[in-house]
Coordinates of C-alpha atoms in Angstrom, one line a residue:
M1 CA -9.6 -15.1 16.4
I2 CA -6.1 -15.2 17.7
Q3 CA -5.2 -17.9 15.1
R4 CA -6.6 -15.9 12.3
G5 CA -5.0 -12.7 13.5
L6 CA -1.6 -14.4 13.8
S7 CA -2.0 -15.7 10.2
I8 CA -2.5 -12.1 9.0
L9 CA 0.7 -11.1 10.9
G10 CA 2.5 -14.0 9.3
R11 CA 1.5 -12.7 5.9
A12 CA 2.9 -9.3 6.8
I13 CA 6.2 -10.8 7.9
R14 CA 6.5 -12.9 4.7
E15 CA 5.9 -9.7 2.6
Q16 CA 8.4 -7.5 4.5
P17 CA 11.0 -9.9 6.0
R18 CA 14.0 -7.6 6.0
I19 CA 12.3 -4.6 7.6
F20 CA 10.7 -6.9 10.2
A21 CA 14.1 -8.4 11.0
V22 CA 15.6 -5.0 11.6
A23 CA 12.7 -4.0 13.8
V24 CA 12.9 -7.3 15.8
A25 CA 16.6 -6.9 16.1
G26 CA 16.1 -3.5 17.7
S27 CA 13.5 -5.0 20.0
V28 CA 15.6 -7.9 21.1
L29 CA 18.5 -5.6 21.8
F30 CA 16.2 -3.5 23.9
G31 CA 14.9 -6.6 25.7
G32 CA 18.3 -8.0 26.4
L33 CA 19.4 -4.7 27.8
V34 CA 16.4 -4.5 30.1
I35 CA 17.4 -7.7 31.7
A36 CA 21.0 -6.5 31.9
S37 CA 20.0 -3.2 33.4
A38 CA 18.1 -5.1 36.2
Y39 CA 21.2 -7.0 37.2
V40 CA 23.4 -3.9 36.9
V41 CA 21.0 -2.0 39.2
G42 CA 21.1 -5.0 41.6
A43 CA 24.8 -5.1 41.6
V44 CA 25.0 -1.3 42.2
V45 CA 22.6 -1.6 45.2
G46 CA 24.1 -4.8 46.6
D47 CA 27.8 -4.2 46.0
V48 CA 28.1 -0.4 46.1
V49 CA 25.2 1.3 47.9
V50 CA 24.8 -1.3 50.8
P51 CA 28.5 -1.5 51.6
A52 CA 28.8 2.3 51.4
V53 CA 25.9 2.7 53.9
E54 CA 27.4 0.1 56.2
S55 CA 30.9 1.6 56.1
G56 CA 30.1 5.2 55.7
E57 CA 32.5 5.6 52.8
V58 CA 31.9 5.9 49.1
G59 CA 34.3 4.5 46.6
T60 CA 34.7 7.1 43.8
G61 CA 36.0 4.6 41.3
T62 CA 33.3 2.1 42.0
L63 CA 30.6 4.8 41.6
A64 CA 32.1 5.9 38.4
L65 CA 32.2 2.4 37.0
A66 CA 28.5 1.9 38.0
A67 CA 27.6 5.2 36.3
V68 CA 29.4 4.3 33.1
A69 CA 27.7 0.9 33.0
L70 CA 24.2 2.4 33.5
F71 CA 24.9 5.1 31.0
G72 CA 26.2 2.7 28.4
I73 CA 23.1 0.4 28.8
S74 CA 20.8 3.4 28.4
V75 CA 22.5 4.5 25.2
L76 CA 22.2 1.0 23.7
R77 CA 18.6 0.9 24.8
V78 CA 17.9 4.1 22.9
V79 CA 19.5 2.5 19.8
G80 CA 17.2 -0.5 20.2
I81 CA 14.1 1.6 20.6
F82 CA 15.0 3.6 17.5
G83 CA 15.6 0.5 15.4
R84 CA 12.4 -1.1 16.6
R85 CA 10.1 1.9 16.1
L86 CA 11.6 2.9 12.8
G87 CA 11.3 -0.6 11.4
A88 CA 7.8 -1.2 12.7
G89 CA 6.5 2.2 11.3
Y90 CA 8.2 1.6 8.0
M91 CA 6.8 -1.9 7.7
Q92 CA 3.3 -0.8 8.7
F93 CA 3.1 2.1 6.2
R94 CA 4.6 0.1 3.4
L95 CA 2.0 -2.6 3.8
Q96 CA -0.8 -0.1 4.0
A97 CA 0.4 1.6 0.8
A98 CA 0.9 -1.7 -1.0
Y99 CA -2.6 -3.0 -0.1
R100 CA -4.3 0.3 -1.0
R101 CA -2.7 -0.1 -4.5
R102 CA -3.8 -3.7 -4.7
V103 CA -7.4 -2.9 -3.7
T104 CA -7.6 0.0 -6.1
R105 CA -6.0 -2.1 -8.9
R106 CA -8.6 -4.8 -8.1
Y107 CA -11.4 -2.3 -8.4
L108 CA -10.2 -1.4 -11.9
D109 CA -10.0 -5.1 -12.9
L110 CA -13.5 -6.0 -11.7
P111 CA -16.4 -5.6 -14.1
L112 CA -19.0 -2.9 -13.8
S113 CA -21.6 -5.4 -12.7
W114 CA -19.5 -6.0 -9.5
H115 CA -19.3 -2.3 -8.8
H116 CA -23.1 -2.0 -9.3
R117 CA -23.6 -4.4 -6.4
N118 CA -21.2 -2.5 -4.0
A119 CA -21.8 0.9 -2.6
T120 CA -19.2 3.6 -3.3
G121 CA -18.8 4.4 0.4
T122 CA -18.0 0.8 1.2
L123 CA -15.4 0.7 -1.5
L124 CA -13.8 3.9 -0.2
S125 CA -13.8 2.3 3.3
N126 CA -12.2 -0.9 2.0
A127 CA -9.3 1.1 0.4
N128 CA -8.8 3.3 3.5
S129 CA -9.9 2.4 7.0
D130 CA -10.1 -1.3 6.4
V131 CA -6.6 -1.5 5.0
E132 CA -5.4 0.6 8.0
A133 CA -7.2 -1.7 10.4
A134 CA -5.8 -4.9 8.8
W135 CA -2.2 -3.8 9.5
Y136 CA -2.7 -1.8 12.7
P137 CA -1.1 -4.5 14.9
I138 CA 2.2 -4.2 12.9
A139 CA 3.3 -1.2 15.0
P140 CA 3.6 -3.1 18.3
L141 CA 4.4 -6.5 16.7
P142 CA 8.3 -6.3 16.7
F143 CA 8.1 -5.0 20.3
A144 CA 6.0 -8.0 21.2
V145 CA 8.3 -10.5 19.5
G146 CA 11.3 -8.9 21.3
T147 CA 9.3 -9.1 24.5
L148 CA 8.8 -12.8 24.1
V149 CA 12.5 -13.3 23.7
M150 CA 13.1 -11.1 26.7
L151 CA 10.5 -13.1 28.8
V152 CA 12.3 -16.3 27.9
G153 CA 15.6 -14.7 29.0
A154 CA 14.0 -13.3 32.2
V155 CA 12.5 -16.7 33.2
G156 CA 15.9 -18.3 32.6
S157 CA 17.6 -15.7 34.8
L158 CA 15.0 -16.2 37.5
F159 CA 15.6 -19.9 37.6
A160 CA 19.4 -19.2 37.7
T161 CA 18.8 -16.9 40.6
D162 CA 16.2 -18.8 42.7
W163 CA 13.6 -21.4 42.0
A164 CA 11.0 -19.8 44.3
L165 CA 11.2 -16.5 42.6
A166 CA 11.0 -18.2 39.2
L167 CA 7.7 -19.8 40.2
V168 CA 6.3 -16.4 40.9
G169 CA 7.3 -15.3 37.4
L170 CA 5.7 -18.5 35.9
A171 CA 2.5 -17.7 37.7
V172 CA 2.3 -14.0 36.5
F173 CA 3.2 -14.4 32.8
P174 CA 0.6 -17.1 31.9
A175 CA -2.0 -15.0 33.8
L176 CA -1.2 -12.1 31.5
F177 CA -1.6 -14.3 28.4
A178 CA -4.9 -15.7 29.6
L179 CA -6.3 -12.3 30.3
N180 CA -5.4 -11.1 26.8
V181 CA -7.1 -14.2 25.3
V182 CA -10.3 -13.4 27.1
Y183 CA -10.0 -9.8 26.1
S184 CA -9.5 -10.7 22.4
R185 CA -12.5 -13.0 22.3
R186 CA -14.8 -10.3 23.7
M187 CA -13.4 -7.5 21.6
A188 CA -13.7 -9.3 18.2
P189 CA -17.4 -8.8 17.5
R190 CA -17.3 -5.2 18.7
Q191 CA -14.4 -4.4 16.3
A192 CA -16.1 -6.1 13.4
R193 CA -19.3 -4.1 14.0
A194 CA -17.4 -0.9 14.2
Q195 CA -15.6 -1.5 10.9
R196 CA -18.9 -2.3 9.2
L197 CA -20.5 0.9 10.6
R198 CA -17.5 3.0 9.4
A199 CA -18.2 1.8 5.9
E200 CA -21.9 2.6 6.2
V201 CA -21.2 6.1 7.5
S202 CA -18.8 6.7 4.7
G203 CA -21.4 5.5 2.2
I204 CA -24.2 7.7 3.5
A205 CA -21.9 10.7 3.5
H206 CA -20.8 10.0 -0.1
E207 CA -24.4 9.7 -1.3
S208 CA -25.4 12.9 0.4
F209 CA -22.5 14.9 -1.0
D210 CA -22.6 13.4 -4.5
G211 CA -26.4 13.9 -4.6
A212 CA -26.2 17.5 -3.3
L213 CA -28.3 18.7 -6.2
V214 CA -31.2 16.3 -5.5
V215 CA -31.0 16.9 -1.8
K216 CA -31.2 20.7 -2.1
T217 CA -33.8 20.9 -4.9
M218 CA -36.0 18.4 -3.1
G219 CA -35.6 20.0 0.3
R220 CA -34.2 16.9 1.9
E221 CA -31.4 18.5 3.9
A222 CA -33.0 17.7 7.3
Q223 CA -33.8 14.1 6.4
E224 CA -30.3 13.4 5.0
T225 CA -28.8 15.0 8.1
A226 CA -31.0 12.8 10.3
R227 CA -30.1 9.7 8.3
F228 CA -26.4 10.4 8.6
A229 CA -26.7 11.3 12.3
G230 CA -28.5 8.1 13.0
R231 CA -25.8 5.9 11.5
A232 CA -23.0 8.1 13.0
G233 CA -24.7 7.6 16.4
Q234 CA -24.6 3.8 15.9
L235 CA -20.9 4.1 15.1
R236 CA -20.3 6.3 18.2
D237 CA -22.1 3.7 20.4
A238 CA -20.0 0.9 18.8
L239 CA -16.7 2.7 19.5
I240 CA -17.9 3.5 23.0
S241 CA -18.5 -0.2 23.5
V242 CA -14.9 -0.9 22.3
G243 CA -13.6 1.8 24.7
R244 CA -15.6 0.5 27.6
L245 CA -14.2 -3.0 27.2
R246 CA -10.7 -1.5 27.0
G247 CA -11.5 0.5 30.1
V248 CA -12.2 -2.8 32.0
F249 CA -9.3 -4.8 30.8
D250 CA -6.5 -2.2 30.6
P251 CA -6.3 -1.7 34.4
L252 CA -6.2 -5.4 34.9
L253 CA -3.4 -5.8 32.4
E254 CA -1.5 -3.0 34.1
T255 CA -2.1 -4.4 37.6
L256 CA -0.8 -8.0 37.1
P257 CA 2.9 -7.1 36.7
S258 CA 2.6 -4.8 39.7
L259 CA 1.1 -7.7 41.7
G260 CA 4.0 -9.8 40.4
T261 CA 6.5 -7.3 41.8
L262 CA 4.8 -7.3 45.1
A263 CA 4.8 -11.1 45.2
V264 CA 8.5 -11.1 44.4
L265 CA 9.3 -8.8 47.3
V266 CA 7.3 -10.9 49.7
V267 CA 8.8 -14.2 48.6
G268 CA 12.2 -12.6 48.1
T269 CA 12.2 -11.3 51.7
I270 CA 11.5 -14.7 53.1
R271 CA 14.2 -16.3 50.9
L272 CA 16.7 -13.5 51.9
R273 CA 16.1 -14.3 55.6
Q274 CA 16.6 -18.0 54.8
G275 CA 20.0 -17.1 53.3
A276 CA 18.9 -18.6 49.9
I277 CA 19.5 -15.3 48.0
S278 CA 21.5 -12.1 48.5
V279 CA 20.3 -8.5 48.6
T280 CA 21.8 -8.0 45.1
E281 CA 19.7 -10.9 43.7
L282 CA 16.5 -9.7 45.4
V283 CA 16.9 -6.1 44.1
S284 CA 17.7 -7.4 40.6
V285 CA 14.6 -9.7 40.5
A286 CA 12.3 -7.0 41.9
F287 CA 13.7 -4.4 39.5
L288 CA 13.3 -6.9 36.6
F289 CA 9.6 -7.3 37.3
T290 CA 9.2 -3.6 37.5
V291 CA 10.8 -2.9 34.1
L292 CA 9.0 -5.9 32.5
A293 CA 5.6 -4.4 33.2
F294 CA 5.7 -2.1 30.2
P295 CA 7.2 -4.4 27.6
V296 CA 4.8 -7.2 28.5
R297 CA 2.0 -4.8 27.6
A298 CA 3.3 -4.9 24.0
I299 CA 2.0 -8.4 23.8
G300 CA -1.4 -7.2 25.0
W301 CA -1.4 -4.5 22.4
V302 CA -0.9 -6.9 19.6
L303 CA -3.6 -9.3 21.0
A304 CA -6.0 -6.5 21.6
E305 CA -5.7 -5.2 18.0
L306 CA -6.1 -8.7 16.4
P307 CA -9.9 -8.5 16.3
R308 CA -9.8 -5.2 14.5
S309 CA -7.1 -6.5 12.2
V310 CA -9.2 -9.6 11.3
A311 CA -12.3 -7.5 10.7
G312 CA -10.4 -5.1 8.4
W313 CA -8.7 -8.0 6.6
D314 CA -12.0 -9.8 6.0
R315 CA -13.3 -6.7 4.3
V316 CA -10.1 -6.2 2.3
S317 CA -9.8 -9.8 1.2
R318 CA -13.5 -9.7 0.0
V319 CA -12.3 -7.3 -2.6
L320 CA -9.0 -9.1 -3.4
D321 CA -10.8 -12.4 -3.7
A322 CA -13.7 -11.1 -5.8
T323 CA -14.2 -12.9 -9.1
G324 CA -15.5 -11.7 -12.4
E325 CA -12.5 -9.9 -13.8
M326 CA -12.2 -9.8 -17.6
P327 CA -8.7 -10.9 -18.6
Y328 CA -7.3 -9.4 -21.8
G329 CA -5.8 -11.4 -24.6
D330 CA -2.6 -11.1 -26.5
V331 CA -3.8 -9.8 -29.9
A332 CA -2.9 -6.3 -31.0
L333 CA -4.7 -4.6 -33.9
A334 CA -2.8 -2.5 -36.4
D335 CA -3.0 1.2 -35.5
D336 CA -2.7 2.5 -39.0
G337 CA -5.2 5.4 -38.7
T338 CA -7.9 3.6 -40.7
P339 CA -11.4 3.2 -39.3
A340 CA -12.3 -0.1 -37.6
T341 CA -15.1 -2.4 -38.2
L342 CA -17.4 -3.4 -35.3
A343 CA -19.5 -6.5 -35.5
F344 CA -22.1 -8.0 -33.0
T345 CA -22.9 -11.6 -33.7
D346 CA -25.9 -13.2 -31.9
V347 CA -25.1 -11.4 -28.7
H348 CA -27.0 -12.2 -25.5
F349 CA -26.5 -10.3 -22.3
G350 CA -28.1 -10.1 -18.8
Y351 CA -27.1 -8.2 -15.7
A352 CA -26.3 -10.2 -12.6
P353 CA -28.8 -9.7 -9.8
A354 CA -27.9 -7.5 -6.8
E355 CA -28.5 -10.5 -4.5
A356 CA -27.5 -14.1 -5.4
H357 CA -30.9 -15.6 -4.8
L358 CA -32.7 -13.2 -7.1
P359 CA -33.1 -13.8 -10.9
G360 CA -31.0 -11.7 -13.3
A361 CA -32.3 -9.3 -15.8
Q362 CA -32.0 -10.3 -19.5
V363 CA -31.2 -7.1 -21.5
L364 CA -30.1 -8.3 -25.0
G365 CA -31.0 -11.3 -27.1
E366 CA -29.9 -12.3 -30.6
V367 CA -28.4 -8.9 -31.4
T368 CA -26.5 -9.0 -34.7
F369 CA -25.4 -6.0 -36.7
T370 CA -22.2 -4.4 -38.1
V371 CA -20.7 -0.9 -38.1
P372 CA -18.7 -1.0 -41.4
A373 CA -15.3 0.8 -41.4
G374 CA -15.8 4.6 -41.8
R375 CA -19.6 4.4 -41.5
T376 CA -22.0 5.9 -38.9
V377 CA -24.6 3.7 -37.4
A378 CA -27.3 5.0 -35.1
L379 CA -29.0 3.0 -32.3
V380 CA -32.6 4.1 -31.7
G381 CA -35.1 2.7 -29.3
P382 CA -37.2 3.4 -26.3
T383 CA -35.9 3.5 -22.7
G384 CA -34.7 0.1 -21.6
A385 CA -34.2 -1.2 -25.1
G386 CA -30.5 -2.0 -24.4
K387 CA -28.8 0.9 -26.3
S388 CA -26.3 1.8 -23.5
T389 CA -25.6 -1.9 -22.9
I390 CA -24.6 -2.3 -26.5
A391 CA -22.3 0.8 -26.2
S392 CA -20.7 -0.8 -23.1
L393 CA -20.2 -4.1 -24.9
A394 CA -18.6 -2.3 -27.9
V395 CA -15.8 -1.1 -25.8
R396 CA -15.7 -4.1 -23.5
L397 CA -16.9 -2.6 -20.3
V398 CA -18.8 -5.9 -20.0
D399 CA -18.7 -9.2 -21.9
P400 CA -21.6 -10.9 -23.5
D401 CA -23.1 -14.0 -22.0
S402 CA -23.0 -15.6 -25.4
G403 CA -22.2 -14.5 -28.9
T404 CA -19.2 -12.3 -30.0
V405 CA -18.3 -8.7 -30.2
S406 CA -15.4 -8.2 -32.6
L407 CA -13.2 -5.4 -33.9
D408 CA -11.7 -5.9 -37.4
G409 CA -12.8 -9.5 -37.1
V410 CA -11.1 -10.2 -33.8
D411 CA -13.1 -11.0 -30.7
V412 CA -12.6 -8.1 -28.2
R413 CA -11.8 -10.7 -25.5
R414 CA -8.6 -11.6 -27.4
L415 CA -7.3 -8.0 -27.6
T416 CA -4.7 -6.6 -25.4
A417 CA -5.8 -3.8 -23.1
G418 CA -3.7 -1.2 -24.9
S419 CA -4.9 -2.2 -28.3
L420 CA -8.6 -2.0 -27.2
A421 CA -8.1 1.4 -25.6
S422 CA -6.3 2.8 -28.7
T423 CA -8.9 1.4 -31.1
A424 CA -12.3 2.2 -29.5
A425 CA -13.4 5.1 -27.3
L426 CA -16.7 5.6 -25.5
V427 CA -18.2 8.9 -24.7
A428 CA -20.9 8.1 -22.0
Q429 CA -24.3 9.6 -21.3
V430 CA -23.1 11.3 -18.1
P431 CA -19.9 13.3 -18.7
F432 CA -17.2 12.8 -16.0
V433 CA -14.6 15.6 -15.6
F434 CA -11.7 15.4 -13.2
D435 CA -11.0 18.1 -10.7
D436 CA -8.0 19.3 -12.8
T437 CA -7.1 21.6 -15.7
V438 CA -8.8 21.5 -19.1
R439 CA -5.5 20.3 -20.5
A440 CA -5.1 17.4 -18.0
N441 CA -8.7 16.4 -18.7
I442 CA -8.1 16.1 -22.4
S443 CA -4.7 14.6 -22.5
L444 CA -4.9 12.3 -19.4
D445 CA -1.0 12.3 -19.5
R446 CA -1.2 10.1 -22.6
P447 CA 2.1 10.2 -24.6
G448 CA 2.1 12.1 -27.8
I449 CA -0.8 14.4 -26.9
D450 CA 0.6 17.9 -26.8
D451 CA -1.2 21.3 -26.8
G452 CA -1.6 21.2 -30.6
E453 CA -3.4 17.8 -30.3
V454 CA -5.5 19.1 -27.5
W455 CA -6.7 22.1 -29.5
A456 CA -7.4 20.0 -32.5
A457 CA -9.6 17.7 -30.4
L458 CA -11.4 20.7 -28.9
R459 CA -12.1 22.1 -32.4
L460 CA -13.6 18.8 -33.5
A461 CA -15.8 18.8 -30.4
E462 CA -16.8 22.4 -31.0
A463 CA -15.2 23.2 -27.6
D464 CA -12.3 25.4 -28.6
G465 CA -14.4 28.6 -28.4
F466 CA -15.5 28.4 -24.8
V467 CA -12.1 27.0 -23.7
A468 CA -10.3 29.9 -25.3
A469 CA -12.7 32.3 -23.4
L470 CA -11.9 30.7 -20.0
P471 CA -9.7 32.8 -17.6
D472 CA -6.6 30.6 -18.0
G473 CA -7.5 28.7 -21.2
L474 CA -6.1 25.2 -21.1
D475 CA -4.8 25.8 -17.6
T476 CA -8.2 26.6 -16.1
M477 CA -9.2 24.4 -13.2
V478 CA -12.7 23.1 -13.9
G479 CA -13.6 22.0 -10.3
E480 CA -14.8 18.7 -8.9
R481 CA -16.8 16.9 -11.6
G482 CA -16.5 20.1 -13.7
T483 CA -18.9 22.2 -11.6
S484 CA -17.6 25.4 -13.1
L485 CA -18.9 24.3 -16.6
S486 CA -22.3 23.8 -18.0
G487 CA -23.6 20.4 -18.9
G488 CA -23.0 20.9 -22.6
Q489 CA -19.5 22.1 -22.0
R490 CA -18.7 19.1 -19.9
Q491 CA -20.0 16.8 -22.7
R492 CA -17.9 18.5 -25.3
L493 CA -14.8 18.2 -23.0
T494 CA -15.3 14.5 -22.6
L495 CA -15.9 14.1 -26.4
A496 CA -12.6 16.0 -27.0
R497 CA -10.9 13.7 -24.5
A498 CA -12.0 10.7 -26.6
L499 CA -11.0 12.3 -29.9
A500 CA -7.5 13.2 -28.6
G501 CA -6.6 9.5 -28.6
R502 CA -7.5 9.3 -32.3
P503 CA -9.8 6.2 -31.9
R504 CA -10.6 4.2 -35.0
L505 CA -14.1 3.5 -33.5
L506 CA -16.0 6.2 -31.6
V507 CA -19.0 5.1 -29.5
L508 CA -21.3 8.0 -28.5
D509 CA -23.9 7.1 -25.9
D510 CA -26.2 10.1 -26.1
A511 CA -23.0 12.1 -25.7
T512 CA -24.4 15.4 -27.0
S513 CA -27.8 15.6 -25.3
A514 CA -27.0 18.7 -23.4
V515 CA -25.7 20.8 -26.3
D516 CA -27.6 23.0 -28.7
P517 CA -28.9 21.1 -31.7
R518 CA -27.0 23.4 -34.0
V519 CA -23.7 22.6 -32.1
E520 CA -24.6 18.9 -32.1
A521 CA -25.0 19.0 -35.9
A522 CA -21.6 20.8 -36.3
I523 CA -20.0 18.2 -34.1
L524 CA -21.4 15.2 -35.9
A525 CA -20.6 16.7 -39.3
G526 CA -17.0 17.3 -38.1
L527 CA -16.7 13.7 -36.9
R528 CA -17.4 12.5 -40.4
S529 CA -14.2 14.1 -41.6
P530 CA -10.7 12.6 -40.9
A531 CA -9.1 13.9 -37.8
P532 CA -5.5 15.2 -37.9
G533 CA -3.2 12.2 -38.2
Q534 CA -6.0 9.9 -39.5
Q535 CA -6.4 8.7 -43.1
A536 CA -10.2 8.5 -42.9
A537 CA -12.9 9.4 -40.4
A538 CA -13.5 7.0 -37.5
S539 CA -16.4 4.5 -37.6
I540 CA -19.2 5.8 -35.3
L541 CA -21.8 4.0 -33.3
V542 CA -24.1 6.6 -31.8
V543 CA -27.1 6.3 -29.5
A544 CA -29.3 8.9 -31.0
Y545 CA -32.6 10.6 -30.1
R546 CA -32.8 13.8 -32.2
R547 CA -34.1 13.5 -35.8
A548 CA -31.2 15.5 -37.2
T549 CA -28.7 13.2 -35.5
I550 CA -30.4 10.1 -36.7
A551 CA -30.7 11.4 -40.3
L552 CA -26.9 11.8 -40.4
A553 CA -26.3 8.1 -39.9
D554 CA -25.6 5.8 -42.8
E555 CA -27.8 3.1 -41.1
V556 CA -30.2 3.0 -38.2
I557 CA -30.6 0.0 -35.9
Y558 CA -34.1 0.1 -34.2
L559 CA -34.3 -1.8 -30.9
E560 CA -37.1 -2.9 -28.7
Q561 CA -36.8 -5.0 -25.5
G562 CA -33.2 -5.9 -26.3
R563 CA -33.7 -7.2 -29.8
V564 CA -33.1 -5.7 -33.2
L565 CA -36.6 -5.2 -34.8
A566 CA -35.5 -3.2 -37.9
R567 CA -32.5 -1.8 -39.7
G568 CA -32.1 0.5 -42.6
T569 CA -31.8 4.2 -43.4
H570 CA -33.8 6.8 -41.5
S571 CA -36.2 7.3 -44.4
E572 CA -36.7 3.6 -44.9
L573 CA -37.6 3.0 -41.3
L574 CA -40.0 6.0 -41.3
A575 CA -41.8 4.4 -44.2
T576 CA -41.9 0.8 -42.8
V577 CA -41.8 0.7 -39.0
P578 CA -44.7 2.4 -37.1
G579 CA -43.0 2.1 -33.7
Y580 CA -40.0 3.9 -35.0
V581 CA -42.1 6.7 -36.4
D582 CA -43.9 7.1 -33.1
L583 CA -40.7 7.2 -31.2
V584 CA -38.9 9.7 -33.4
T585 CA -42.0 11.9 -33.6
A586 CA -42.2 11.9 -29.8
Y587 CA -38.5 12.8 -29.5
E588 CA -39.0 15.6 -32.0
Q589 CA -42.0 17.0 -30.1
A590 CA -40.1 16.9 -26.9
E591 CA -37.1 18.6 -28.5
Q592 CA -39.3 21.4 -29.9
E593 CA -40.7 22.0 -26.4
R594 CA -37.3 22.1 -24.9
E595 CA -36.2 24.6 -27.6
Q596 CA -39.0 26.9 -26.5
N597 CA -38.3 26.7 -22.8
R598 CA -34.6 26.1 -22.4
T599 CA -31.4 27.9 -23.3
Y600 CA -28.5 25.6 -23.8
D601 CA -24.8 26.4 -23.6
E602 CA -25.3 30.1 -23.9
V603 CA -26.5 30.3 -20.3
A604 CA -23.7 30.5 -17.7
P605 CA -23.7 28.1 -14.8
L606 CA -25.6 29.1 -11.7
P607 CA -23.6 31.0 -9.0
S608 CA -23.6 27.9 -6.8
G609 CA -21.8 25.9 -9.5
L610 CA -24.9 23.8 -10.0
E611 CA -27.2 23.6 -13.0
I612 CA -30.6 22.1 -13.7
E613 CA -30.6 19.6 -16.4
V614 CA -33.9 18.5 -17.9
D615 CA -34.2 14.7 -18.2
R616 CA -34.8 13.7 -21.8

């Protein structure tokens, strides 16, 4: 544990060498002055106080000189403390900030399949409390390094003073180290369990808050509270176990230096009677042991925090070392405003299992089709047919196990990140809206998207009307996940967000399911016309359910169990594919029932900010 912990500290020093050098310099200055102050105090007692007591006279000049010496040492010690603490704090916070960025960047690089296997609460804990724990020992580290230098100097001074007193010091200091080693070995499993429970508590809290709608409508408040309380109680017990162990060892670590001082006084008195040392030397050594008690504790602080640091680092490095990222290529497509061509060629894909020993789920097999430039292709199929997976493959959220997905004849794996993002845009099933203004949600701070572009995108998404009616228009705060908006309004905002980037390929994964069919028809009709700044309408791949939406497509791809069973126009499939007819008819019947029982965007959100959305 100590070896692993020290290797983590070594990494920190290599990453922040200059700041660490400043902090250690302040600590060494402080340590040297601690030793110096002990001998100055000894000289004052032996050469000023004792003679004054014996003679009954006090030399003013001698006292003034002693006072100046003590004051000067105190001022320099303050400088050393300031440099040590400033450097240590700056180093610690820089490392924490840097590794939070690295962890977050790694999250964005890793594929969705990796995120599906890791709970959100755990990921939040990795980027927050685990990073803090990994670098927690940095704060006392410079002090501990300076203390080691100070101990070497102190032992040297002891041998220069008297060999018997030096042996006392050699007995006390190793005992301190041995006690800290035992402490670290016992603390390690407790700290690891506490870090794991912190992540689990965070995960349960996140699930409960994120699923507030389900919790409330299902009446599960008491059960969720009990589930959270149970895990929080386990974390409490784990932290109490940590505190109990500290309560046992901290007094021992505090007592050893005091016992050393007592031993010095006993041995020193004997040596003084023998004439081996003077009063000045005895006072200096006794005072040195007294002032060393606190700095030596800095070594204990570092060793005591190493188990927590190792536990946090293990959890952080699990993210940093995770594999599966999808590197981008170096090919950039021409952004000339013309629609793009999307092609799937013999694509196979399966999701990795949640656990390594379980078999994966094969989702797609032998999928081949093309979305010609400027055309609209609809994906239709029953639940689990692979429609959303195809949408994810089209914008490279995941890569196929075999086969190719290409844009304008170029494998998407060869494209640069910027070229892919500017060419293709996905509007997902579940709309995600940031807790920000309407303007910020549409533009995402992308260059070239001014208010005029924002309004143009809103008009195409049939969202300009309700946005104009909002209290502050584009400056209206929409709340966390857009809770102040209805489901259809959120969907239209996310559609406008995609359109604002002028994509050459638009992938709609059931992106208008929560809007009125009349509004949906207007949106899809508008998408077939060129957007401002484009020469022609974007190519569209749409996951469709409503008959009216499907009928607008130039071609329909019918899927079952991850395979393309039929393709053609809507009327051709109605005439030749019974399964397609049954599915579309069932969708139409369900739509008619919803029309009779549900009001769409015209209904304002519930007062609580929640809305009830009927599953399709």
